[in-house]
Tab-separated table of C-alpha atoms and ligand atoms in Angstrom:
chain	number	residue	atom	x	y	z
U	1	UNK	CA	160.822	158.494	26.051
U	2	UNK	CA	164.609	157.507	25.915
U	3	UNK	CA	165.288	154.161	27.512
U	4	UNK	CA	167.392	156.722	29.567
U	5	UNK	CA	164.136	159.038	30.956
U	6	UNK	CA	161.562	155.291	31.135
U	7	UNK	CA	164.658	153.766	34.123
U	8	UNK	CA	164.764	157.580	35.835
U	9	UNK	CA	160.775	157.444	35.518
U	10	UNK	CA	160.622	154.338	36.719
U	11	UNK	CA	163.383	154.079	39.731
U	12	UNK	CA	162.274	157.377	41.557
U	13	UNK	CA	158.399	156.178	40.828
U	14	UNK	CA	160.032	153.447	43.346
U	15	UNK	CA	161.843	154.940	45.340
U	16	UNK	CA	158.513	157.621	45.613
U	17	UNK	CA	156.493	154.076	46.399
U	18	UNK	CA	159.696	153.171	49.058
U	19	UNK	CA	159.363	156.388	51.006
U	20	UNK	CA	154.912	155.504	51.657
U	21	UNK	CA	155.790	152.420	52.265
U	22	UNK	CA	158.568	153.457	55.212
U	23	UNK	CA	155.612	156.525	56.241
U	24	UNK	CA	152.719	154.477	56.992
U	25	UNK	CA	155.584	152.053	58.866
U	26	UNK	CA	156.840	154.715	60.622
U	27	UNK	CA	152.478	155.147	61.588
U	28	UNK	CA	152.313	151.620	62.805
U	29	UNK	CA	155.864	151.838	64.621
U	30	UNK	CA	154.873	154.779	66.264
U	31	UNK	CA	151.227	153.084	67.204
U	32	UNK	CA	153.366	150.727	69.134
U	33	UNK	CA	155.660	153.218	71.135
U	34	UNK	CA	152.840	154.322	72.524
U	35	UNK	CA	152.212	150.999	74.462
U	36	UNK	CA	154.224	151.809	77.344
U	37	UNK	CA	156.920	150.265	78.236
U	38	UNK	CA	158.705	150.251	81.259
U	39	UNK	CA	162.365	148.919	83.011
U	40	UNK	CA	160.731	145.270	84.541
U	41	UNK	CA	164.824	143.741	85.179
U	42	UNK	CA	166.788	147.431	84.768
U	43	UNK	CA	168.462	147.991	88.040
U	44	UNK	CA	168.448	152.198	87.944
U	45	UNK	CA	169.407	154.173	90.595
U	46	UNK	CA	166.682	157.028	90.878
U	47	UNK	CA	168.194	160.163	92.464
U	48	UNK	CA	166.095	160.663	95.475
U	49	UNK	CA	165.389	164.726	95.493
U	50	UNK	CA	168.942	165.417	93.884
U	51	UNK	CA	172.262	163.689	96.298
U	52	UNK	CA	170.086	165.476	99.092
U	53	UNK	CA	172.274	163.530	101.028
U	54	UNK	CA	174.724	165.502	100.198
U	55	UNK	CA	173.436	169.183	99.263
U	56	UNK	CA	170.189	170.461	99.969
U	57	UNK	CA	167.396	168.738	98.494
U	58	UNK	CA	165.613	170.749	94.958
U	59	UNK	CA	168.208	172.497	94.400
U	60	UNK	CA	170.280	172.526	91.100
U	61	UNK	CA	173.857	171.766	93.086
U	62	UNK	CA	171.265	168.798	93.744
U	63	UNK	CA	170.402	167.841	91.180
U	64	UNK	CA	174.095	167.976	89.051
U	65	UNK	CA	175.953	166.297	92.023
U	66	UNK	CA	172.781	163.351	91.631
U	67	UNK	CA	173.943	163.678	87.795
U	68	UNK	CA	177.604	163.856	88.482
U	69	UNK	CA	177.268	160.426	90.619
U	70	UNK	CA	175.832	158.507	88.584
U	71	UNK	CA	172.432	158.267	88.691
U	72	UNK	CA	170.261	156.555	85.780
U	73	UNK	CA	166.935	159.505	87.122
U	74	UNK	CA	166.187	162.841	89.036
U	75	UNK	CA	163.402	163.122	90.915
U	76	UNK	CA	162.326	166.503	91.056
U	77	UNK	CA	158.981	167.112	93.146
U	78	UNK	CA	156.567	169.631	91.542
U	79	UNK	CA	154.731	171.856	93.439
U	80	UNK	CA	152.345	175.138	91.886
U	81	UNK	CA	153.479	179.008	91.552
U	82	UNK	CA	150.154	181.421	92.807
U	83	UNK	CA	151.175	182.558	89.478
U	84	UNK	CA	150.979	178.554	88.098
U	85	UNK	CA	154.777	178.022	87.322
U	86	UNK	CA	155.489	174.307	88.476
U	87	UNK	CA	158.963	175.258	90.820
U	88	UNK	CA	160.705	171.913	92.679
U	89	UNK	CA	160.479	170.909	96.360
U	90	UNK	CA	159.131	168.102	98.280
U	91	UNK	CA	156.698	169.841	100.122
U	92	UNK	CA	153.499	171.543	99.671
U	93	UNK	CA	154.962	174.320	102.775
U	94	UNK	CA	157.944	176.711	102.853
U	95	UNK	CA	159.288	176.591	105.842
U	96	UNK	CA	161.543	173.246	106.377
U	97	UNK	CA	163.806	174.470	103.170
U	98	UNK	CA	163.906	177.874	103.330
U	99	UNK	CA	163.818	180.633	104.969
U	100	UNK	CA	160.468	182.688	103.724
U	101	UNK	CA	159.661	182.388	107.510
U	102	UNK	CA	162.278	186.244	107.475
U	103	UNK	CA	161.670	187.824	104.662
U	104	UNK	CA	157.555	187.074	104.013
U	105	UNK	CA	156.570	187.100	107.914
U	106	UNK	CA	153.478	187.951	107.560
U	107	UNK	CA	152.508	185.920	104.959
U	108	UNK	CA	151.407	182.458	106.842
U	109	UNK	CA	148.340	180.822	107.049
U	110	UNK	CA	146.420	180.749	109.604
U	111	UNK	CA	147.580	177.061	110.735
U	112	UNK	CA	150.999	179.122	110.464
U	113	UNK	CA	152.887	177.323	107.675
U	114	UNK	CA	153.338	179.026	104.609
U	115	UNK	CA	152.385	177.575	101.662
U	116	UNK	CA	154.127	177.552	97.828
U	117	UNK	CA	150.604	178.715	96.719
U	118	UNK	CA	150.746	181.867	98.231
U	119	UNK	CA	153.607	182.529	96.418
U	120	UNK	CA	155.046	184.267	92.700
U	121	UNK	CA	157.557	182.932	91.342
U	122	UNK	CA	159.435	186.088	92.002
U	123	UNK	CA	158.458	186.079	95.270
U	124	UNK	CA	160.080	182.245	95.610
U	125	UNK	CA	162.802	183.017	93.878
U	126	UNK	CA	163.593	185.675	96.072
U	127	UNK	CA	164.352	182.688	99.621
U	128	UNK	CA	166.641	180.974	100.144
U	129	UNK	CA	167.146	177.691	100.349
U	130	UNK	CA	168.719	175.624	103.015
U	131	UNK	CA	169.392	171.520	104.188
U	132	UNK	CA	165.799	170.622	105.530
U	133	UNK	CA	165.088	170.758	109.153
U	134	UNK	CA	162.340	170.498	111.599
U	135	UNK	CA	159.647	173.381	111.084
U	136	UNK	CA	158.983	173.652	115.530
U	137	UNK	CA	162.343	172.752	116.890
U	138	UNK	CA	164.199	174.258	113.455
U	139	UNK	CA	167.409	171.434	114.179
U	140	UNK	CA	168.408	169.805	110.772
U	141	UNK	CA	166.337	166.477	110.124
U	142	UNK	CA	170.069	165.044	109.594
U	143	UNK	CA	171.917	166.551	111.070
U	144	UNK	CA	175.414	164.486	109.362
U	145	UNK	CA	174.239	166.402	106.438
U	146	UNK	CA	175.379	169.887	104.658
U	147	UNK	CA	174.897	172.553	107.018
U	148	UNK	CA	171.445	174.067	108.370
U	149	UNK	CA	172.805	178.561	107.685
U	150	UNK	CA	175.726	178.024	105.004
U	151	UNK	CA	173.963	178.192	102.352
U	152	UNK	CA	173.479	179.966	98.793
U	153	UNK	CA	170.241	177.939	97.033
U	154	UNK	CA	167.470	179.263	94.844
U	155	UNK	CA	164.388	177.078	94.592
U	156	UNK	CA	164.311	176.192	90.851
U	157	UNK	CA	161.477	175.672	88.827
U	158	UNK	CA	160.878	172.879	86.934
U	159	UNK	CA	161.942	173.853	84.005
U	160	UNK	CA	165.326	175.093	84.966
U	161	UNK	CA	165.838	171.513	86.191
U	162	UNK	CA	164.970	169.877	82.467
U	163	UNK	CA	167.465	172.654	81.288
U	164	UNK	CA	170.457	171.286	83.621
U	165	UNK	CA	169.503	167.931	82.463
U	166	UNK	CA	168.962	167.793	78.850
U	167	UNK	CA	172.550	169.533	78.971
U	168	UNK	CA	174.527	168.448	80.878
U	169	UNK	CA	172.912	165.375	78.380
U	170	UNK	CA	174.108	166.972	75.348
U	171	UNK	CA	178.363	167.742	76.922
U	172	UNK	CA	178.547	164.334	78.343
U	173	UNK	CA	176.815	162.390	76.336
U	174	UNK	CA	174.821	160.438	78.630
U	175	UNK	CA	171.056	159.381	78.376
U	176	UNK	CA	170.094	160.748	82.605
U	177	UNK	CA	165.757	160.835	82.626
U	178	UNK	CA	163.925	162.498	85.039
U	179	UNK	CA	161.158	161.414	86.661
U	180	UNK	CA	159.538	164.509	88.156
U	181	UNK	CA	156.351	163.998	91.323
U	182	UNK	CA	152.992	165.577	91.200
U	183	UNK	CA	152.843	166.835	94.276
U	184	UNK	CA	149.520	167.062	96.277
U	185	UNK	CA	147.532	166.978	93.125
U	186	UNK	CA	143.540	167.707	94.730
U	187	UNK	CA	145.163	170.408	97.721
U	188	UNK	CA	145.786	172.179	93.876
U	189	UNK	CA	143.127	171.767	92.051
U	190	UNK	CA	141.378	173.009	95.646
U	191	UNK	CA	143.473	176.219	95.880
U	192	UNK	CA	142.877	177.005	91.697
U	193	UNK	CA	145.599	175.131	89.995
U	194	UNK	CA	144.996	171.915	87.850
U	195	UNK	CA	148.833	171.008	87.853
U	196	UNK	CA	149.217	167.447	85.882
U	197	UNK	CA	147.741	169.564	82.322
U	198	UNK	CA	150.806	172.547	83.176
U	199	UNK	CA	153.523	170.114	83.864
U	200	UNK	CA	152.055	167.922	81.141
U	201	UNK	CA	152.103	170.624	78.743
U	202	UNK	CA	156.613	171.854	79.864
U	203	UNK	CA	157.494	167.782	79.792
U	204	UNK	CA	156.659	167.509	76.236
U	205	UNK	CA	157.335	171.076	75.471
U	206	UNK	CA	161.226	169.039	75.941
U	207	UNK	CA	160.236	166.235	74.587
U	208	UNK	CA	158.869	163.897	76.800
U	209	UNK	CA	155.638	163.231	75.612
U	210	UNK	CA	156.258	158.902	74.288
U	211	UNK	CA	156.243	155.505	76.444
U	212	UNK	CA	159.778	155.884	74.621
U	213	UNK	CA	160.988	158.422	77.146
U	214	UNK	CA	163.626	158.782	79.639
U	215	UNK	CA	160.447	160.188	82.180
U	216	UNK	CA	158.374	158.008	84.896
U	217	UNK	CA	155.849	160.807	86.526
U	218	UNK	CA	154.583	159.659	89.382
U	219	UNK	CA	152.337	160.180	91.969
U	220	UNK	CA	150.269	159.205	95.204
U	221	UNK	CA	147.298	159.848	94.265
U	222	UNK	CA	146.059	157.197	92.278
U	223	UNK	CA	142.918	158.705	91.061
U	224	UNK	CA	144.622	161.617	89.678
U	225	UNK	CA	147.717	159.668	88.207
U	226	UNK	CA	144.538	157.850	86.171
U	227	UNK	CA	143.052	160.669	85.340
U	228	UNK	CA	146.703	161.316	83.383
U	229	UNK	CA	146.530	158.857	81.905
U	230	UNK	CA	143.290	158.405	80.694
U	231	UNK	CA	141.886	162.382	80.590
U	232	UNK	CA	144.766	163.940	79.834
U	233	UNK	CA	146.413	161.263	77.631
U	234	UNK	CA	149.741	161.098	79.325
U	235	UNK	CA	151.401	158.454	76.941
U	236	UNK	CA	154.585	158.478	79.275
U	237	UNK	CA	154.986	155.794	81.270
U	238	UNK	CA	154.048	156.074	85.250
U	239	UNK	CA	154.410	155.588	88.201
U	240	UNK	CA	151.996	154.872	91.346
U	241	UNK	CA	153.139	155.063	94.653
U	242	UNK	CA	151.986	153.504	97.786
U	243	UNK	CA	151.449	154.940	101.032
U	244	UNK	CA	149.999	153.686	104.300
U	245	UNK	CA	146.053	153.630	104.411
U	246	UNK	CA	143.398	151.025	103.650
U	247	UNK	CA	143.292	152.100	99.754
U	248	UNK	CA	147.637	151.374	99.320
U	249	UNK	CA	147.125	147.764	101.113
U	250	UNK	CA	144.128	146.897	98.718
U	251	UNK	CA	146.331	148.165	95.743
U	252	UNK	CA	149.500	146.276	97.266
U	253	UNK	CA	147.492	142.788	96.325
U	254	UNK	CA	146.631	141.129	92.432
U	255	UNK	CA	143.801	142.922	92.496
U	256	UNK	CA	144.675	145.665	93.258
U	257	UNK	CA	147.792	145.616	90.729
U	258	UNK	CA	145.146	144.043	87.643
U	259	UNK	CA	143.626	148.304	88.446
U	260	UNK	CA	148.109	150.084	88.583
U	261	UNK	CA	148.334	147.794	85.156
U	262	UNK	CA	145.733	149.218	83.757
U	263	UNK	CA	146.848	152.950	83.698
U	264	UNK	CA	150.447	152.828	84.791
U	265	UNK	CA	153.634	151.450	84.349
U	266	UNK	CA	155.411	150.635	87.622
U	267	UNK	CA	154.203	151.329	91.560
U	268	UNK	CA	157.302	152.777	94.695
U	269	UNK	CA	155.782	151.030	97.553
U	270	UNK	CA	158.055	152.695	100.504
U	271	UNK	CA	160.272	149.719	101.102
U	272	UNK	CA	160.109	148.758	104.818
U	273	UNK	CA	156.184	147.863	102.947
U	274	UNK	CA	157.978	144.823	101.153
U	275	UNK	CA	160.369	144.044	104.660
U	276	UNK	CA	159.838	144.857	107.954
U	277	UNK	CA	162.160	147.218	109.918
U	278	UNK	CA	163.088	145.657	112.516
U	279	UNK	CA	164.916	142.263	113.629
U	280	UNK	CA	167.553	139.579	111.137
U	281	UNK	CA	166.095	139.741	107.515
U	282	UNK	CA	165.861	135.580	108.621
U	283	UNK	CA	164.377	136.589	111.860
U	284	UNK	CA	161.679	138.421	110.451
U	285	UNK	CA	158.699	137.441	107.750
U	286	UNK	CA	159.214	139.657	104.044
U	287	UNK	CA	155.851	141.998	104.731
U	288	UNK	CA	153.483	141.326	100.679
U	289	UNK	CA	156.370	138.564	100.333
U	290	UNK	CA	154.227	138.269	96.604
U	291	UNK	CA	153.905	142.305	95.522
U	292	UNK	CA	157.478	142.274	93.011
U	293	UNK	CA	156.494	139.214	92.374
U	294	UNK	CA	153.293	140.442	91.977
U	295	UNK	CA	153.655	143.413	89.954
U	296	UNK	CA	156.278	141.983	87.842
U	297	UNK	CA	153.010	139.806	86.011
U	298	UNK	CA	151.812	142.834	85.080
U	299	UNK	CA	154.498	144.454	83.927
U	300	UNK	CA	154.419	146.938	86.421
U	301	UNK	CA	158.195	147.923	87.284
U	302	UNK	CA	158.691	148.427	91.381
U	303	UNK	CA	161.052	151.998	92.515
U	304	UNK	CA	160.301	151.973	96.376
U	305	UNK	CA	162.509	154.132	98.065
U	306	UNK	CA	163.767	155.776	100.020
U	307	UNK	CA	167.742	154.311	100.799
U	308	UNK	CA	169.277	156.772	103.609
U	309	UNK	CA	172.308	155.984	104.566
U	310	UNK	CA	171.818	158.481	108.296
U	311	UNK	CA	168.250	155.568	108.380
U	312	UNK	CA	168.771	152.273	107.804
U	313	UNK	CA	166.698	149.886	109.675
U	314	UNK	CA	168.069	147.305	112.074
U	315	UNK	CA	168.937	144.628	109.888
U	316	UNK	CA	171.603	145.841	108.429
U	317	UNK	CA	174.799	147.176	108.702
U	318	UNK	CA	174.457	149.973	105.913
U	319	UNK	CA	172.585	150.401	102.676
U	320	UNK	CA	174.600	149.534	99.818
U	321	UNK	CA	173.655	145.723	102.326
U	322	UNK	CA	170.076	147.278	101.961
U	323	UNK	CA	169.933	147.989	98.979
U	324	UNK	CA	172.006	145.171	97.417
U	325	UNK	CA	169.278	143.161	99.564
U	326	UNK	CA	166.310	144.832	97.870
U	327	UNK	CA	167.174	145.105	94.032
U	328	UNK	CA	169.563	141.206	94.236
U	329	UNK	CA	167.222	139.123	96.809
U	330	UNK	CA	163.635	140.853	96.609
U	331	UNK	CA	164.403	141.666	92.760
U	332	UNK	CA	163.682	145.407	92.508
U	333	UNK	CA	163.879	147.510	89.353
U	334	UNK	CA	165.609	150.173	91.412
U	335	UNK	CA	165.885	152.173	93.578
U	336	UNK	CA	164.785	156.142	95.953
U	337	UNK	CA	168.368	157.416	97.497
U	338	UNK	CA	169.324	160.478	98.238
U	339	UNK	CA	172.640	158.586	98.039
U	340	UNK	CA	173.444	158.203	94.130
U	341	UNK	CA	176.932	157.655	94.795
U	342	UNK	CA	175.903	154.430	96.754
U	343	UNK	CA	173.012	153.449	94.655
U	344	UNK	CA	175.333	153.379	91.524
U	345	UNK	CA	178.325	151.672	93.755
U	346	UNK	CA	176.175	148.458	94.567
U	347	UNK	CA	174.366	148.284	90.311
U	348	UNK	CA	177.748	148.060	89.474
U	349	UNK	CA	178.742	145.479	91.804
U	350	UNK	CA	176.347	143.144	91.761
U	351	UNK	CA	174.489	140.569	93.429
U	352	UNK	CA	177.197	138.274	95.010
U	353	UNK	CA	178.775	135.649	93.602
U	354	UNK	CA	177.622	132.246	95.574
D	401	G3P	O1	158.289	159.295	94.921
D	401	G3P	C1	159.381	159.071	96.006
D	401	G3P	C2	159.333	158.946	97.694
D	401	G3P	O2	159.995	161.018	96.777
D	401	G3P	C3	157.924	158.846	98.071
D	401	G3P	O3	158.383	159.623	99.171
D	401	G3P	O4	157.783	162.043	100.762
D	401	G3P	O5	159.822	161.275	99.339
D	401	G3P	O6	158.472	162.506	98.030
D	401	G3P	P1	158.548	162.130	99.066
D	402	CA	CA1	159.138	161.904	95.226
């Protein structure tokens, strides 16, 4: 072996060794990255059902507007079609948001409701989405919002929603996340579909499969969310939503939060579970005064829902004031809002200077 070949041999060996070591190192890093990393302390704006204060909820148009308004995450609620396709819709019913009763008058169940899970994707795609109405009165739930009759929107699939956000991320260079909610998984199971594995597979197809990915998966059902983590092996960040009722009251105690922290990375309470709707803030005590601090102590982010300028508690004059109170006085990490532009404005302005 010549001296030159000897040196080449040594250098090549060193390079191979480095590659081998870095591969081992990568393995460790990947292992580390599998530990959930929630964004405690960051102030994020979640476009609730898109920007549904301005456009019918859960339409691609509503999501695109939320994106353009600067939301950090956009929320699709997820329900399943008869043929097992995840579509985005808040209700397991179709009546409040589509013209299903006109198109398929004979397809209601004995309770008079039309269920997403009784329709194929093709059938659902033939419907028109409208601004949310009260199913009994047919009046708009929020009269100041988009007109009920003047719309030609369709029900998107979850996949279409993801493609929209990822497409915009590519074309704008931003990194907006998604915040899907598994809606009523037990109802879906009773109707023959286990939605978790189907949704997790779809998310993984689009690269959402680790704790570092720009996604939170949320659910009200603690038993199901535990299954998502422990049986289905989800590594993405999970958020336990909190509703009213005994199990949720227990969940908000220190012991309850210890339990939540075993499988989730955050909690999503109704904001009125933190502060009452009535009166001035200084006259009415905060409900669950330790909830945010207790959650943070356990590494859980707190993202309360839902901040609406057309549904305000008595103690504020604007939704901006309400969001400011929650972000900066109460210390939550993010809010779900129908008006993401106003959330972004509040975060950009920051806390009031004392
Ligand atoms: O998921 C957060 C918030 O959206 C929960 O309430 O009923 O609007 O899905 P809901
Ligand atoms: Ca939701």
